Coordinates of C-alpha atoms in Angstrom, one line a residue:
Chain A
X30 CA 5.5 -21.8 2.2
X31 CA 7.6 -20.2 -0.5
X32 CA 7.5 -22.2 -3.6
X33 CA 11.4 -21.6 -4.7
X34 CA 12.0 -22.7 -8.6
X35 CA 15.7 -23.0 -9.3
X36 CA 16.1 -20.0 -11.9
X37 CA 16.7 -21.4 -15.0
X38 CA 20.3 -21.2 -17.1
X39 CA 18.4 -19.0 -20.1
X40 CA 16.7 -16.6 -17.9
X41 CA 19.5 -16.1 -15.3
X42 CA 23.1 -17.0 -15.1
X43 CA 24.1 -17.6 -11.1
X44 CA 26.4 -14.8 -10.9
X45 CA 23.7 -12.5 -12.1
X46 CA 20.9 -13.2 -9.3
X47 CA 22.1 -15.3 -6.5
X48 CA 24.9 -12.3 -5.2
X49 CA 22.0 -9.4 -5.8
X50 CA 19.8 -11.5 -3.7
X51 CA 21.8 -12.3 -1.0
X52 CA 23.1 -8.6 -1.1
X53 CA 19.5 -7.1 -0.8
X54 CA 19.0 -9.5 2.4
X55 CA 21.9 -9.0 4.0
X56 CA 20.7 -5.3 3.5
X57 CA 17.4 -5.7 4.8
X58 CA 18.6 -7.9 7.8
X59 CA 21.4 -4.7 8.7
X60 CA 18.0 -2.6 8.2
X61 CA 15.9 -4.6 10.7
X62 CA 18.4 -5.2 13.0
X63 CA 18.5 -1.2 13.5
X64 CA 15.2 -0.7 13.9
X65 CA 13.9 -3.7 15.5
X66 CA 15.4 -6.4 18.2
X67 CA 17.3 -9.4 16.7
X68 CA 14.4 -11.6 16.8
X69 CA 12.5 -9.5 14.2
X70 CA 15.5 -9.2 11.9
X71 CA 15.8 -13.1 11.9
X72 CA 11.9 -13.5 10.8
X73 CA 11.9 -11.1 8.0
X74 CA 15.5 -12.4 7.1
X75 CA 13.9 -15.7 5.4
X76 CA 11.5 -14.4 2.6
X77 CA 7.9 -14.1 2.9
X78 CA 7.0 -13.5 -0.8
X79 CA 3.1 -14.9 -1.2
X80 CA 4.0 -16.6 -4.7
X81 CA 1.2 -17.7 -7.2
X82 CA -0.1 -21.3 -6.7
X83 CA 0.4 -22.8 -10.3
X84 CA -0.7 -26.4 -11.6
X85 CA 2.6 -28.6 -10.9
X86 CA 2.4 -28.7 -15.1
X87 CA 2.7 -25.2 -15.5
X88 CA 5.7 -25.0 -12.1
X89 CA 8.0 -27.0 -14.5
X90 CA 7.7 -24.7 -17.6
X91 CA 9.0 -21.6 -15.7
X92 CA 12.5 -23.5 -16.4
X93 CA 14.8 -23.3 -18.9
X94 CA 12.9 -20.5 -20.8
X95 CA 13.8 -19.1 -24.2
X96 CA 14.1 -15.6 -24.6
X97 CA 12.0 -14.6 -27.2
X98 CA 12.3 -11.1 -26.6
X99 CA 14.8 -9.0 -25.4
X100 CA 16.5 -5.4 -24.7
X101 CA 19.3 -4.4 -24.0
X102 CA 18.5 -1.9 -21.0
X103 CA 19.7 -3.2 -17.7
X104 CA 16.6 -4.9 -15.8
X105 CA 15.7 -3.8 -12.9
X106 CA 15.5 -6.1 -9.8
X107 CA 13.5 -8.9 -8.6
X108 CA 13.2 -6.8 -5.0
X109 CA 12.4 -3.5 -6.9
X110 CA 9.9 -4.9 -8.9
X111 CA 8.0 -6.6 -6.2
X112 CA 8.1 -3.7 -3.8
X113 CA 6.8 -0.7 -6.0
X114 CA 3.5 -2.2 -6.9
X115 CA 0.1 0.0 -8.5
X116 CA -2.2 -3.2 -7.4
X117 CA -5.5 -1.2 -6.1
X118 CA -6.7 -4.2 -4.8
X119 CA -4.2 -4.2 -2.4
X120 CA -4.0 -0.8 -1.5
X121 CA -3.6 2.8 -2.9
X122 CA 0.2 3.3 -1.5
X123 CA 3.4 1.6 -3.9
X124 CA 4.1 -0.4 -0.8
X125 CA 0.5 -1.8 0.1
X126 CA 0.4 -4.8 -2.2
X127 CA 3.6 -6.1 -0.9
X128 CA 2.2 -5.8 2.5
X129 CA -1.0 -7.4 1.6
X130 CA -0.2 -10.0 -0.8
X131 CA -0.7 -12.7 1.3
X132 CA -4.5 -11.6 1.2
X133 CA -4.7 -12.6 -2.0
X134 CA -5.4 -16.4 -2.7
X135 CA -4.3 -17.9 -6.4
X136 CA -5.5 -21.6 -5.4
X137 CA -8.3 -23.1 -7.5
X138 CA -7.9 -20.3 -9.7
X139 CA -10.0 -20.3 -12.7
X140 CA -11.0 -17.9 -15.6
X141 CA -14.3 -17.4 -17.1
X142 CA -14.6 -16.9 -20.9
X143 CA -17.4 -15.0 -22.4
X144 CA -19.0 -13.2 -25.0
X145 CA -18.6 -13.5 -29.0
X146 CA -16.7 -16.9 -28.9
X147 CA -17.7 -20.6 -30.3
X148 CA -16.2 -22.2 -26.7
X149 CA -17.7 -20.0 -23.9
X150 CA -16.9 -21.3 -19.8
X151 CA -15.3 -21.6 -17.0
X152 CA -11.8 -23.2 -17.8
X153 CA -9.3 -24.0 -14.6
X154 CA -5.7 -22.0 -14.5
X155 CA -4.8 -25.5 -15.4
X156 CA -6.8 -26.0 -18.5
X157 CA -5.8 -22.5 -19.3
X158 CA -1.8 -23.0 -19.3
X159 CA -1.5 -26.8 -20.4
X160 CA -1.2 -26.2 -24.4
X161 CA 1.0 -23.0 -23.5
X162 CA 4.6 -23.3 -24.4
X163 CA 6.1 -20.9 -22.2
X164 CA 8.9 -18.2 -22.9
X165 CA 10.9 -15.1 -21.6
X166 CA 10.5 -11.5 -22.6
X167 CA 12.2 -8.5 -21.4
X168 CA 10.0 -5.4 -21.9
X169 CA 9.7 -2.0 -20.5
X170 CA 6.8 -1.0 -18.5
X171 CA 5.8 2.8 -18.5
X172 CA 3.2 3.6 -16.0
X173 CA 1.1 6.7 -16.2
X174 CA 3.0 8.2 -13.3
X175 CA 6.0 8.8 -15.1
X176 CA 8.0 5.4 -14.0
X177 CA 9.1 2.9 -15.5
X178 CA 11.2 -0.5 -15.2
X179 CA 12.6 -3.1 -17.7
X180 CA 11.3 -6.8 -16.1
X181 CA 11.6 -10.1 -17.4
X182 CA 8.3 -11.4 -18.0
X183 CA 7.3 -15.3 -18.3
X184 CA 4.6 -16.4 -20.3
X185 CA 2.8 -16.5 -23.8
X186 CA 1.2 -14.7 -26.2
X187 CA -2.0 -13.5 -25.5
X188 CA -3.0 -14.5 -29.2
X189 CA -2.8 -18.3 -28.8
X190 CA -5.4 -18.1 -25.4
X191 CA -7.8 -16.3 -27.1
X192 CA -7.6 -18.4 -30.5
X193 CA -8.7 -21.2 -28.3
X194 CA -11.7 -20.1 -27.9
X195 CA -12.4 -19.5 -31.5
X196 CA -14.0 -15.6 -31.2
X197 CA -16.4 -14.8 -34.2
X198 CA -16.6 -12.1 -36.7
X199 CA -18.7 -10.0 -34.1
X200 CA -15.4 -10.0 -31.4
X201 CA -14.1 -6.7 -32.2
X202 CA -12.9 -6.0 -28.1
X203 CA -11.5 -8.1 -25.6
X204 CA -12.7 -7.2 -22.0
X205 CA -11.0 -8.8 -18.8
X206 CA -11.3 -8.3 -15.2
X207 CA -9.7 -8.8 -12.1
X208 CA -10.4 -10.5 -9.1
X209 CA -13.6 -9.5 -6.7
X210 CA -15.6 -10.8 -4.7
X211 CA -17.9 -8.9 -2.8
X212 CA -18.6 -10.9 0.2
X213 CA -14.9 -11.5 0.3
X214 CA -13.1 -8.6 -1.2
X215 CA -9.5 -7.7 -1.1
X216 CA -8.0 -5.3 1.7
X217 CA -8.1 -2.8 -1.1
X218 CA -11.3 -3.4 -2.4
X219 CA -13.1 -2.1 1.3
X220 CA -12.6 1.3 -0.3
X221 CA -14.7 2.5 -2.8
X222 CA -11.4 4.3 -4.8
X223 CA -12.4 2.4 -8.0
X224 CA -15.3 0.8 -8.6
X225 CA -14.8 -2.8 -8.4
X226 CA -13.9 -5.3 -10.0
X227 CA -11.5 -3.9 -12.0
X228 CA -11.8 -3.4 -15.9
X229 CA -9.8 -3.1 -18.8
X230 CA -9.8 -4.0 -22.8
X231 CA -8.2 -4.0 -26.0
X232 CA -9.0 -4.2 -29.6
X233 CA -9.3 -7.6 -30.7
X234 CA -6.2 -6.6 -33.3
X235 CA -4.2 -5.3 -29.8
X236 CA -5.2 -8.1 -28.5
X237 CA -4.2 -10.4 -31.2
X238 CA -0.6 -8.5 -31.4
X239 CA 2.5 -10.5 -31.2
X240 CA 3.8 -8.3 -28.4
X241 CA 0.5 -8.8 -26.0
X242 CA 1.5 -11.1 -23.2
X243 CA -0.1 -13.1 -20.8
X244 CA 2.4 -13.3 -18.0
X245 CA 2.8 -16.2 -15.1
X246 CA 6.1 -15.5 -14.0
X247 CA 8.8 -13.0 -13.6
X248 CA 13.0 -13.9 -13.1
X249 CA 12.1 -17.7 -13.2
X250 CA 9.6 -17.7 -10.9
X251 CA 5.5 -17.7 -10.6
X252 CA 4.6 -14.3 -10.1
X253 CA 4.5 -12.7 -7.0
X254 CA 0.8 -11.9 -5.5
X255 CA 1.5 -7.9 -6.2
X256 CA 2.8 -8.3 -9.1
X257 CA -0.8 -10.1 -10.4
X258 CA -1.0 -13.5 -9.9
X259 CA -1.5 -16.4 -10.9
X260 CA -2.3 -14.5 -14.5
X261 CA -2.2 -11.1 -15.8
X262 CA -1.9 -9.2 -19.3
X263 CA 1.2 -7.1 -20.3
X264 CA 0.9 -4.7 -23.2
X265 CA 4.8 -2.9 -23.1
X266 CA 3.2 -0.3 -25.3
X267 CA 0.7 1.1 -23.2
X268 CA 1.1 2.6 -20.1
X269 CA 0.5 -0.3 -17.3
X270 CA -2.8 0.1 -15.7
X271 CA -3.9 -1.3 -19.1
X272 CA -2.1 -4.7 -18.3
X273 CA -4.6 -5.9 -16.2
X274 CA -3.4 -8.4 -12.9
X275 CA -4.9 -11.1 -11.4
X276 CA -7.9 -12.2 -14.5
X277 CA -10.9 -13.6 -13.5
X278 CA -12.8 -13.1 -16.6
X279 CA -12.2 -12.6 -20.1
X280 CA -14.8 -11.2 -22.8
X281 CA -15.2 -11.4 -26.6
X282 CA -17.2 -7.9 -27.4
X283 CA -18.9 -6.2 -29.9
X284 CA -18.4 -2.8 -28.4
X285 CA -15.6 -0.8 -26.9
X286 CA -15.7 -2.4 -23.5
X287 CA -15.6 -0.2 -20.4
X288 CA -12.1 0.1 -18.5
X289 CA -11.8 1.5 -15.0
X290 CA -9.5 4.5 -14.9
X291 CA -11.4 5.4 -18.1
X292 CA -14.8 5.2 -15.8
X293 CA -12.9 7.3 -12.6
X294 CA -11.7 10.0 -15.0
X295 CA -12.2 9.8 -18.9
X296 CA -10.2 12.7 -19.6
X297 CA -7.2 11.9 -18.1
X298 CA -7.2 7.7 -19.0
X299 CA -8.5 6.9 -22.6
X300 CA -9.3 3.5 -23.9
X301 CA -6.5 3.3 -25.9
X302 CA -3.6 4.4 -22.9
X303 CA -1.2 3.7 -25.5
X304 CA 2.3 5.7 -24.2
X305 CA 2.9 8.6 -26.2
X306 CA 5.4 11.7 -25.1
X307 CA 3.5 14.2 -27.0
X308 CA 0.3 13.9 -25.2
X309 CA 0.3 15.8 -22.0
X310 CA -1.5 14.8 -19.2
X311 CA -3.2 16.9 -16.3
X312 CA -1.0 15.1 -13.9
X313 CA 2.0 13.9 -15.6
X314 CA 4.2 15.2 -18.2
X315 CA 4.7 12.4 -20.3
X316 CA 7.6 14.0 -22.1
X317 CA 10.0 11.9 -19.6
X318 CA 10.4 9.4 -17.2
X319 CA 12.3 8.4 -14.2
X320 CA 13.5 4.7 -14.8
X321 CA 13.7 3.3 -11.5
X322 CA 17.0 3.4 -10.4
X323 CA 18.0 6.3 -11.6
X324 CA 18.1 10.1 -9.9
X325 CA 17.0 11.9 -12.9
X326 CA 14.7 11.6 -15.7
X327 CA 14.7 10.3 -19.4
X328 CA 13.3 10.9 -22.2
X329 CA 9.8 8.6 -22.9
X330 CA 9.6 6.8 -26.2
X331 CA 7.4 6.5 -28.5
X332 CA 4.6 3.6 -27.8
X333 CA 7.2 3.1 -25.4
X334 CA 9.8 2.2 -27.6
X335 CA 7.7 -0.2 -29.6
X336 CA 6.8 2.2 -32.6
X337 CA 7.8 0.1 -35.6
X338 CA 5.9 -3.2 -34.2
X339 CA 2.7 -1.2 -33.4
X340 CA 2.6 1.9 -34.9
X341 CA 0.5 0.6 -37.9
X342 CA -2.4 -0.4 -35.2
X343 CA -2.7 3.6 -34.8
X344 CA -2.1 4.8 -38.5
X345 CA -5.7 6.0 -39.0
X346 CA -6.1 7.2 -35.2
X347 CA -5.8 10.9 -34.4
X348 CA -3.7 10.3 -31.0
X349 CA -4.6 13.4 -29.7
X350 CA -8.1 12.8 -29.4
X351 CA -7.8 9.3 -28.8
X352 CA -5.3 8.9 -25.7
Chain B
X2 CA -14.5 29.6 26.6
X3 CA -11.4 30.0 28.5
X4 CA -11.0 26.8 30.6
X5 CA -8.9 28.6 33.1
X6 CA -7.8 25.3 34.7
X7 CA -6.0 24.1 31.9
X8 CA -3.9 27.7 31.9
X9 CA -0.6 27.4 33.4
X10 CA 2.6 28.6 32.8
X11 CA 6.0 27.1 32.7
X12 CA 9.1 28.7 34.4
X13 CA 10.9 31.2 31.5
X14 CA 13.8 28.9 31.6
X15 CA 12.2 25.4 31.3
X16 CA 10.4 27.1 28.0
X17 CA 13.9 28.6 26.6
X18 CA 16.1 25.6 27.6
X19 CA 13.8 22.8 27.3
X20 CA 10.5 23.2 25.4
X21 CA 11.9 25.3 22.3
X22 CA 14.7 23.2 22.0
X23 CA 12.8 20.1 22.0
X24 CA 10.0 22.0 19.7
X25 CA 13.2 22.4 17.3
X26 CA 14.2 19.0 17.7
X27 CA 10.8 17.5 16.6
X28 CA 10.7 20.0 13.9
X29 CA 14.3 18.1 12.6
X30 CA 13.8 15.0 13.4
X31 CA 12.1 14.0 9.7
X32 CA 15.1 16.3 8.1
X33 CA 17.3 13.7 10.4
X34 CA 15.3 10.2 9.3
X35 CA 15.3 11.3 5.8
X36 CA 19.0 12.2 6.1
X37 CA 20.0 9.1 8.0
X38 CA 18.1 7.1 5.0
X39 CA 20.0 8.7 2.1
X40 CA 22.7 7.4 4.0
X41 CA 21.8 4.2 4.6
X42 CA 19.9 3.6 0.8
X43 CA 16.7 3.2 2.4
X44 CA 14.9 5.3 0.8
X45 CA 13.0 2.7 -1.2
X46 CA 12.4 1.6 -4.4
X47 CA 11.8 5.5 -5.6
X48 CA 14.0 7.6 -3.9
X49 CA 12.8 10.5 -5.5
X50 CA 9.3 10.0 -4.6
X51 CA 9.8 9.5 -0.7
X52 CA 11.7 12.4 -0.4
X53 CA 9.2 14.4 -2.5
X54 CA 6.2 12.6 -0.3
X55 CA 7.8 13.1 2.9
X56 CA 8.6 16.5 2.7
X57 CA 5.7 17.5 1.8
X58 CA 3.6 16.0 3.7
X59 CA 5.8 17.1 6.5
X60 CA 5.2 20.7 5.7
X61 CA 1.5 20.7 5.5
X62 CA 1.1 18.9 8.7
X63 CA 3.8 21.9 10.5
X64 CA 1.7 24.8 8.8
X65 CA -1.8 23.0 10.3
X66 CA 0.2 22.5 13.5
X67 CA 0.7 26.7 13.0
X68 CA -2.5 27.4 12.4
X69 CA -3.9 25.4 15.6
X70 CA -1.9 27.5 18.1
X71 CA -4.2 30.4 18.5
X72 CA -7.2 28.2 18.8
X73 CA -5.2 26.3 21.5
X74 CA -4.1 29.4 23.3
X75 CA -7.8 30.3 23.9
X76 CA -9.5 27.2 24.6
X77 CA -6.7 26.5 27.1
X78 CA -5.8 30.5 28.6
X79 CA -2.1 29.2 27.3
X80 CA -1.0 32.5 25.8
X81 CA 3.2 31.3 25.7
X82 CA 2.4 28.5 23.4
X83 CA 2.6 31.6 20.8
X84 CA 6.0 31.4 21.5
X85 CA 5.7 28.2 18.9
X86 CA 4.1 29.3 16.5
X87 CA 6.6 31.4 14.3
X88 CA 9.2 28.5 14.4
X89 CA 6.2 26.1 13.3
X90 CA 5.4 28.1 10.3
X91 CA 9.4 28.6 9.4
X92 CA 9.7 24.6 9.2
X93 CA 6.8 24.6 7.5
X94 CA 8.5 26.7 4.7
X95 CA 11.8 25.1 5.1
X96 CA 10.3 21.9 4.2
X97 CA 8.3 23.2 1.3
X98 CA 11.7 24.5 0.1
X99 CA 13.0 20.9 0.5
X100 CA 10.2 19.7 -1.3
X101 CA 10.6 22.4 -4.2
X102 CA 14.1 21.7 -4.5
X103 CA 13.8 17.9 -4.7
X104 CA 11.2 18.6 -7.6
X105 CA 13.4 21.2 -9.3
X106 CA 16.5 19.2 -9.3
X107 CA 15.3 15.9 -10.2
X108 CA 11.8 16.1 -11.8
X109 CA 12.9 19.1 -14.1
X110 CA 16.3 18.2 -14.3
X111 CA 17.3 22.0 -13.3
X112 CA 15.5 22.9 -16.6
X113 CA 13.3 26.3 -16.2
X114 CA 12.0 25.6 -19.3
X115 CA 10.4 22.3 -17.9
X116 CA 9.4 24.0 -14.8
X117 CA 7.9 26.4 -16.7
X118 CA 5.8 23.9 -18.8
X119 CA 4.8 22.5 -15.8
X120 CA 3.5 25.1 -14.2
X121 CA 1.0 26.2 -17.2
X122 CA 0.2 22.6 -18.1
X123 CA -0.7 21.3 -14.7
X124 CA -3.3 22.9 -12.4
X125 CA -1.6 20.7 -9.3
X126 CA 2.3 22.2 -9.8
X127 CA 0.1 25.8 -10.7
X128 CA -1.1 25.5 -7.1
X129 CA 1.6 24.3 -5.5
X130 CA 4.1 26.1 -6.7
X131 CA 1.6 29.4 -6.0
X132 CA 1.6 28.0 -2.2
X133 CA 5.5 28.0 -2.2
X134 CA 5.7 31.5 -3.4
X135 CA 3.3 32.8 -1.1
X136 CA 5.1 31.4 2.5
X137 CA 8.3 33.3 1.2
X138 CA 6.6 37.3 2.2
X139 CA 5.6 35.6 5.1
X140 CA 9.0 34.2 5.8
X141 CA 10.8 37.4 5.1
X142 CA 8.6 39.0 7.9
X143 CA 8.4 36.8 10.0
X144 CA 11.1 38.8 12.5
X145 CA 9.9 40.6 15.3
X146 CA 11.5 44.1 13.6
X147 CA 9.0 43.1 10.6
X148 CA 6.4 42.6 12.7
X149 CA 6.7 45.8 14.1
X150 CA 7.3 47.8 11.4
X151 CA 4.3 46.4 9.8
X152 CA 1.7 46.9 12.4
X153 CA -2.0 46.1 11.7
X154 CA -0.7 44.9 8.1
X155 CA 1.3 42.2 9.8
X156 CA -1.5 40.2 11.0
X157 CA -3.5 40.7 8.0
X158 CA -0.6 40.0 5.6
X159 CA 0.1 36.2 7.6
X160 CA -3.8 35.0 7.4
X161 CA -2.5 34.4 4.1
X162 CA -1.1 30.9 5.8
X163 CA -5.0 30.1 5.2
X164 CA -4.7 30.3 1.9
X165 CA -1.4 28.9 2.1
X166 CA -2.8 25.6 3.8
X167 CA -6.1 25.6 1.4
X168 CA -3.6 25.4 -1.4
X169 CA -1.8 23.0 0.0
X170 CA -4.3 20.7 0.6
X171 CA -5.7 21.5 -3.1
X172 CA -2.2 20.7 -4.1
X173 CA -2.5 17.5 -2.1
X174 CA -6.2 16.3 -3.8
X175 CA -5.3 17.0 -7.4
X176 CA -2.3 14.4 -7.5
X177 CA -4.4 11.9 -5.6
X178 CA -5.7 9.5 -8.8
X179 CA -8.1 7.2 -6.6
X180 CA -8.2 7.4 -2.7
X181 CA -9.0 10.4 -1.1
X182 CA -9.0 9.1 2.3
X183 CA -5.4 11.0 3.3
X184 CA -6.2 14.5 1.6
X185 CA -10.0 14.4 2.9
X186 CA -8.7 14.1 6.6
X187 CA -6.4 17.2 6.3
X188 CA -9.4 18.8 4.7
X189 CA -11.7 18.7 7.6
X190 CA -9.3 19.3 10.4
X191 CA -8.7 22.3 7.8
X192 CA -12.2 23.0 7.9
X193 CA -12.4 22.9 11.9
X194 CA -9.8 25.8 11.8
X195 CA -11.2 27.5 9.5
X196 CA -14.5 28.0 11.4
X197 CA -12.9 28.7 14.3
X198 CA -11.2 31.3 12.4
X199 CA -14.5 33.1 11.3
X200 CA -16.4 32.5 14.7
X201 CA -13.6 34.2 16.2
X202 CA -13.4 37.3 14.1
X203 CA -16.4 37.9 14.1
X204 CA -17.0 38.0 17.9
X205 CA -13.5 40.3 18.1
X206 CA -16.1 42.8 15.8
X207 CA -18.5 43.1 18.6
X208 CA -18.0 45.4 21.2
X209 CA -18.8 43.3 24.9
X210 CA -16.4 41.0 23.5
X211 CA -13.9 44.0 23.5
X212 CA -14.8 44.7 26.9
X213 CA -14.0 40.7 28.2
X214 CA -10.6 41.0 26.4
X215 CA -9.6 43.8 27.7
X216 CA -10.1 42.7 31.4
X217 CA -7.0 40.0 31.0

């Protein structure tokens, strides 16, 4: 069932994951054994994480990463980050995709590329990943609600996909989308909250930034299904829903694509998301944040933190009319 | 209306030894989990969040529990379940001050300034926080000296848990980013209240209905 990958020596010594892991079950087996009877506690005891099914090509590349990238904020757990999940698909609460992963099926995965490009298709996950050498990031994610988390990412850039398939002059967007299929659809997807499938874009120069990810894994491991498996995009400067889980389809575009939360709500999610203190929002002050783990708030950076690698993107952008 | 058959009434001392207790009990028992919880770091990922969720939520569901007494002592000829309904509404606002608290101390970091901010910038807190003020006239008088004192104003003074509740629920819908399954539910049984409300004063206008009442 569970796919286990021995963490590898570059992403995580063994006294820095094996005694949190083991702590956080012995918690949760204490925890069941309270509420339910023993033979409950034993079952949820062994792990029952719905993992991405990768290519046995891409499996071995989750080891011995390089860190390409780093911080030096503390990271916040493998058991917080795959528990407090904004995966619609899977459900409106943080707790839902968790639940649900196993709903989710990553095998025969493939992507399908579009638009203004020489080498249009479908191309397998495997196809996809092969030429990828892979490598570790550490990068904060700020969602919209005013959370956030530091999480080691595993992966490549975004940039050397979509080189690949050798866009044109006229690709001036990049559109992707998630996972959907109507006859089939996700638990989440029964409810009309967004309409489906999911959407987002970037800029083809976003797109094309050094810090734009395409993720795979997370702690030396394929990603979890809530987290967006077996593929999704992580841009640390925007706030997440623009990092797009679970990609289906990727499209070269003339014009500013259309993104979902943009669709439900255009004056509270812009195109451009990027995270910016300064800009209020009818919800959310997004003067501050509440790092997971911690009681109180911070203070929100600028782009997230990532001002001096991306501020030049926005040096011609009024920010407070395009959020 | 009155289905007489359903009308009965308990012994004096099973209601002041057993039901109000246990209606007191129920009222704790989510201070109790969420306590327990703290306790035991199991109050997931986002501490902050659960606490804020649960009270709330908790609150809105006591001050609709309020709100259905009346409707439930005349369907049913039930007149002591009014006994229930003052401690309902005072959970409800101990809750809500919970729920405040939780935001004040670790949303705003204590800060006025930010609660300030907050309150002018987002429609959601505006509301919210207008629903908090208003259930503390209505917990000030909610004794039975105040009750007295205030007469005819008394009654007219705590409809204001309608607006209370409507807030509430407004409150509820503006946070909600996608599904409104959860805030549309309390919004109908809302609804169903509120029509019973307006059915029912307006037949207390008319004069035969006078006459029934006063036969009881």
């Amino acid at each position: 069932m569970a796919k286990l990958i021995t963490s590898a020596e570059s992403v995580l010594t063994e006294s820095d994951v094996t005694p949190e892991k083991l702590f956080l079950s012995r918690r949760k087996f204490l925890r069941q054994s309270l509420y339910g009877g023993s033979a409950i506690a034993l079952a949820s005891y062994y792990p029952t994480i719905a993992w991405a099914s990768l290519p046995a090509s891409a499996e071995h590349k989750l080891q011995n990463l390089k860190r390409t990238v780093t911080l030096d904020e503390p990271m916040n757990s493998f058991e917080d980050i795959t528990s407090y999940n904004n995966f619609y698909e899977l459900g409106s609460s943080k707790d839902d995709p968790k639940q649900h992963a196993s709903a989710l099926s990553t095998d025969n995965w493939s992507i399908q590329i579009e638009g203004e490009c020489n080498k249009p298709g479908t191309y397998t996950l495997e196809d996809i990943l092969k030429p990828h050498s892979f490598e570790e990031r550490i990068y904060r994610l700020r969602c919209v609600e005013a959370w956030s988390m530091v999480i080691p990412w595993l992966g490549f850039p975004l940039s050397d996909l979509l080189k690949r398939f050798e866009p044109t002059s006229q690709a001036k967007y990049v559109a992707f989308e998630t996972l959907y299929d109507k006859n089939d659809p996700l638990p989440g997807q029964t409810r009309s909250s967004i309409k489906w499938p999911y959407r987002e874009g970037l800029r083809m120069d976003e797109a094309m930034h050094p810090l734009t990810f395409m993720a795979t894994g997370l702690y030396g491991k394929p990603l979890p299904n809530q987290n967006g498996a077996p593929i999704r995009l992580v841009v640390p400067w925007k706030y997440g829903f623009k990092s797009i889980k679970s990609i289906v389809k990727i499209r070269f575009s003339k014009t500013q694509p259309k993104t979902s939360w943009n669709m439900l709500a255009p004056k509270e999610y812009g195109f451009y998301s990027n995270v910016n203190p300064k800009v209020s929002h009818p919800r959310w002050s997004q003067a501050r944040e509440r790092r997971i783990g911690e009681l109180f708030k911070r203070k929100t950076l600028m782009y997230n933190g990532y001002e001096q690698e991306v501020a030049h993107l926005y040096k011609d952008l009024n920010l407070k009319k395009h959020y | 209306m009155k289905k007489q058959y359903l009308a009965f009434r308990p012994p004096a001392k099973v209601i002041h030894w057993a039901l109000r207790p246990g209606l007191h009990l129920l009222c704790l028992i989510t201070l109790f989990e969420l306590l327990y919880r703290a306790y035991a770091d199991n109050l997931g990922t986002n501490p902050v969040e659960t606490l804020t969720h649960v009270t709330g939520e908790t609150s809105l569901r006591l001050l609709i529990f309020s709100l259905f007494i009346t409707p439930l002592n005349k369907f049913t000829g039930n007149p002591w379940l009014v006994l229930f309904r003052r401690p309902l509404g005072l959970y409800a606002f101990f809750y809500a001050l919970i729920h405040f608290l939780v935001y004040l101390i670790f949303d705003q970091s204590l800060t006025l300034a930010y609660v300030l901010e907050d309150i002018a910038d987002r429609p959601y807190i505006t509301v919210g926080f207008s629903a908090f003020v208003l259930m503390i006239p209505l917990t000030i008088t909610s004794t039975k000296k105040m009750r007295r004192r205030l007469a005819k104003q008394w009654q007219r003074l705590h409809n204001l848990t309608y607006v209370i509740n409507l807030l509430a629920i407004v409150h509820l819908t503006w946070i909600t980013r996608a599904d409104y399954g959860e805030a549309l539910s309390y919004g109908a049984i809302f609804l169903l209240l509120v029509i019973y409300k307006v059915i029912s004063s307006i037949k207390s206008f008319r004069p035969e209905h006078k006459v029934t009442s006063s036969r009881i």
